[in-house]
Coordinates of C-alpha atoms in Angstrom, one line a residue:
Q1 CA 22.2 79.0 137.8
V2 CA 24.9 76.7 136.6
A3 CA 22.5 75.0 134.2
K4 CA 21.5 78.4 132.7
K5 CA 25.1 79.5 132.0
V6 CA 27.0 76.3 131.2
F7 CA 28.3 75.9 127.7
R8 CA 26.0 73.5 125.7
P9 CA 27.6 72.2 122.6
N10 CA 26.3 69.9 119.9
K11 CA 26.4 66.1 120.5
I12 CA 26.9 66.5 124.3
Y13 CA 24.1 65.7 126.8
L14 CA 24.9 67.4 130.1
L15 CA 23.9 66.1 133.5
A16 CA 25.1 66.9 137.0
S17 CA 25.5 64.9 140.2
S18 CA 26.3 65.9 143.8
S19 CA 29.1 63.4 144.0
G20 CA 30.5 64.0 140.5
K21 CA 30.0 60.3 139.7
L22 CA 27.6 58.4 137.5
G23 CA 24.7 56.8 139.4
K24 CA 21.6 54.9 138.5
V25 CA 19.5 58.0 137.9
H26 CA 22.0 59.3 135.3
L27 CA 22.3 55.9 133.7
H28 CA 18.6 55.7 133.3
E29 CA 18.4 59.1 131.8
W30 CA 21.3 58.4 129.4
T31 CA 19.6 55.2 128.3
R32 CA 16.3 56.9 127.5
K33 CA 17.6 60.3 126.1
V34 CA 20.9 59.3 124.5
L35 CA 21.3 55.6 123.8
L36 CA 17.9 54.3 122.7
P37 CA 17.1 57.2 120.3
N38 CA 20.4 56.6 118.5
I39 CA 20.5 52.9 118.0
G40 CA 18.8 50.4 115.6
E41 CA 15.9 48.1 116.4
E42 CA 18.4 45.4 117.4
S43 CA 21.6 46.3 119.2
L44 CA 24.3 45.0 121.5
L45 CA 25.4 46.9 124.5
L46 CA 28.8 45.8 125.8
V47 CA 29.3 46.9 129.4
D48 CA 31.8 46.4 132.2
S49 CA 31.0 44.7 135.6
W50 CA 29.8 48.0 137.3
S51 CA 26.9 47.0 139.6
C52 CA 24.4 49.5 138.1
Y53 CA 24.4 47.6 134.8
N54 CA 22.7 44.7 136.6
D55 CA 19.6 46.8 136.9
D56 CA 16.8 45.3 134.7
S57 CA 15.5 48.8 134.0
L58 CA 17.8 49.1 131.0
R59 CA 16.2 46.2 129.2
M60 CA 12.7 47.4 130.3
A61 CA 13.4 50.9 128.9
S62 CA 14.5 49.4 125.6
E63 CA 11.3 47.4 125.3
E64 CA 9.2 50.5 126.0
Q65 CA 10.8 52.1 122.9
N66 CA 10.4 48.9 120.9
K67 CA 14.2 48.3 120.8
N68 CA 15.7 44.8 121.2
L69 CA 18.8 45.7 123.3
K70 CA 21.0 42.8 124.2
I71 CA 23.3 43.6 127.2
V72 CA 26.5 41.6 127.6
M73 CA 28.7 42.2 130.6
I74 CA 32.5 42.0 130.4
P75 CA 33.8 39.8 133.3
P76 CA 35.5 41.5 136.2
K77 CA 39.3 42.3 135.7
T78 CA 39.1 41.6 132.0
T79 CA 38.3 45.0 130.6
G80 CA 41.9 45.5 129.5
M81 CA 41.5 42.5 127.2
C82 CA 37.8 42.8 126.2
Q83 CA 36.9 46.5 126.2
P84 CA 37.6 48.1 122.8
L85 CA 37.9 51.5 124.3
D86 CA 40.6 50.2 126.7
R87 CA 42.5 48.3 124.0
Y88 CA 42.9 51.2 121.6
F89 CA 40.6 54.2 121.8
F90 CA 41.5 55.8 125.2
R91 CA 45.3 56.0 124.5
V92 CA 44.6 57.8 121.2
Y93 CA 42.2 60.1 122.9
K94 CA 44.6 61.0 125.7
N95 CA 47.4 61.7 123.1
Y96 CA 45.1 63.9 121.2
Y97 CA 44.0 65.8 124.3
R98 CA 47.6 66.3 125.3
K99 CA 48.2 68.2 122.1
F100 CA 45.8 70.8 123.4
S101 CA 47.2 71.0 126.9
D102 CA 50.8 71.2 125.7
F103 CA 50.0 73.9 123.2
V104 CA 48.2 76.0 125.8
L105 CA 51.1 75.7 128.2
L106 CA 53.8 76.2 125.6
H107 CA 52.3 79.4 124.1
S108 CA 50.9 80.8 127.4
I109 CA 47.4 80.9 126.0
N110 CA 44.7 82.4 128.3
V111 CA 42.6 79.2 128.4
T112 CA 42.1 77.3 131.7
L113 CA 41.4 73.8 130.5
H114 CA 40.3 72.4 133.9
L115 CA 37.3 74.8 134.1
R116 CA 33.9 73.3 133.5
D117 CA 33.0 75.1 130.3
E118 CA 36.5 74.5 128.8
I119 CA 36.3 70.8 129.7
I120 CA 32.9 70.5 127.9
K121 CA 34.1 72.5 124.9
I122 CA 37.4 70.6 124.3
H123 CA 35.8 67.2 124.6
S124 CA 33.0 68.2 122.3
L125 CA 35.5 69.2 119.7
I126 CA 37.6 66.1 120.1
H127 CA 34.4 63.9 119.9
N128 CA 33.5 65.8 116.7
Q129 CA 36.9 65.2 115.2
F130 CA 36.9 61.5 116.1
S131 CA 33.4 61.2 114.6
S132 CA 34.7 61.9 111.1
P133 CA 34.1 59.1 108.5
R134 CA 37.9 59.2 108.1
Y135 CA 38.3 57.1 111.2
V136 CA 35.7 54.4 110.7
N137 CA 38.4 51.8 110.2
T138 CA 40.4 53.2 113.1
W139 CA 37.7 52.3 115.6
K140 CA 37.1 49.0 113.9
Y141 CA 40.7 48.2 114.8
A142 CA 39.9 48.5 118.5
W143 CA 37.3 45.7 118.0
F144 CA 39.8 43.6 116.1
C145 CA 42.2 43.9 119.1
C146 CA 39.6 42.4 121.3
G147 CA 38.9 39.5 118.9
Y148 CA 35.4 40.6 118.1
I149 CA 36.1 40.8 114.4
D150 CA 38.5 38.7 112.3
D151 CA 40.3 41.4 110.4
Y152 CA 40.7 45.1 109.8
E153 CA 41.5 47.5 107.0
Q154 CA 44.3 50.1 106.8
F155 CA 43.5 53.0 109.0
V156 CA 44.8 56.5 110.0
N157 CA 45.6 57.6 113.6
P158 CA 43.7 60.9 114.4
T159 CA 46.7 62.4 116.1
D160 CA 48.9 61.8 113.1
F161 CA 46.4 63.1 110.6
C162 CA 45.6 66.3 112.5
F163 CA 49.0 67.3 113.9
N164 CA 51.6 65.9 111.4
N165 CA 52.5 67.7 108.2
V166 CA 50.4 70.8 109.1
P167 CA 50.7 73.6 106.4
L168 CA 52.3 76.9 107.3
T169 CA 49.3 79.1 107.2
C170 CA 45.8 79.1 108.6
S171 CA 43.1 78.5 105.9
Q172 CA 41.0 81.4 107.2
L173 CA 41.3 84.6 105.2
S174 CA 43.6 87.3 106.5
C175 CA 44.6 85.2 109.5
G176 CA 48.3 84.8 109.2
E177 CA 48.7 82.6 112.3
I178 CA 50.5 79.3 112.2
P179 CA 47.9 76.4 112.1
F180 CA 47.3 74.3 115.2
L181 CA 45.9 71.3 113.3
I182 CA 44.2 70.0 110.2
C183 CA 40.4 69.4 110.6
S184 CA 39.5 65.7 110.4
W185 CA 36.4 66.6 108.4
C186 CA 37.1 69.4 106.0
K187 CA 41.0 69.0 106.0
S188 CA 41.3 72.8 106.6
P189 CA 44.5 73.9 108.5
L190 CA 43.3 76.0 111.4
C191 CA 45.1 78.1 114.0
F192 CA 44.2 77.6 117.7
N193 CA 41.8 80.6 117.7
H194 CA 39.9 79.5 114.6
F195 CA 39.6 75.9 115.8
Y196 CA 39.2 76.1 119.5
I197 CA 38.2 79.7 120.4
D198 CA 35.8 80.0 117.5
Y199 CA 34.6 76.4 118.1
H200 CA 35.1 74.8 114.7
F201 CA 32.4 72.1 115.0
C202 CA 32.5 70.6 111.5
D203 CA 30.4 68.1 109.4
D204 CA 31.7 69.0 105.9
F205 CA 33.6 65.9 104.9
D206 CA 36.4 66.1 102.4
E207 CA 37.9 62.8 101.4

């Protein structure tokens, strides 16, 4: 019943587990349904020292789909130095999410962010915003911090772009509400209702 009713957004592959944690079954399904169809013929998968990654089935699955997947494991207790997500991405993501939670609390909006559908919806929208071509250099910087690349180009922080210098009116006709953010794709200033409630999943890039 949950599977029939759950909110299913774009770019999110939903799985459930009795424990609420990722296990080998979920890892194998993610590998076959998400990872392998979306990578090139030769790819590098950088993983932490979680025991499930020692399973040779990941390599076997890649060979079945004619993909040359090289798996490199980050040594234990070094993810803070070697994991690009830890070095830069997660802090930016948390700051961005906090803008949502603070806005909901400050304006007493009738949205319960800890409910399942709301969790899926908000992370789908943040993922969409962070996938904008505007932030290609932003995520390269995370790899530079770990020493995997030698230099980086000037980049923009998603939180700064979306929430600083927001215009005074929503771009939607006859709205009249104060904008919540600027879309990372189309650069439209949008109020909370037009962005979050109406689910502004965008792929119209405006440089």
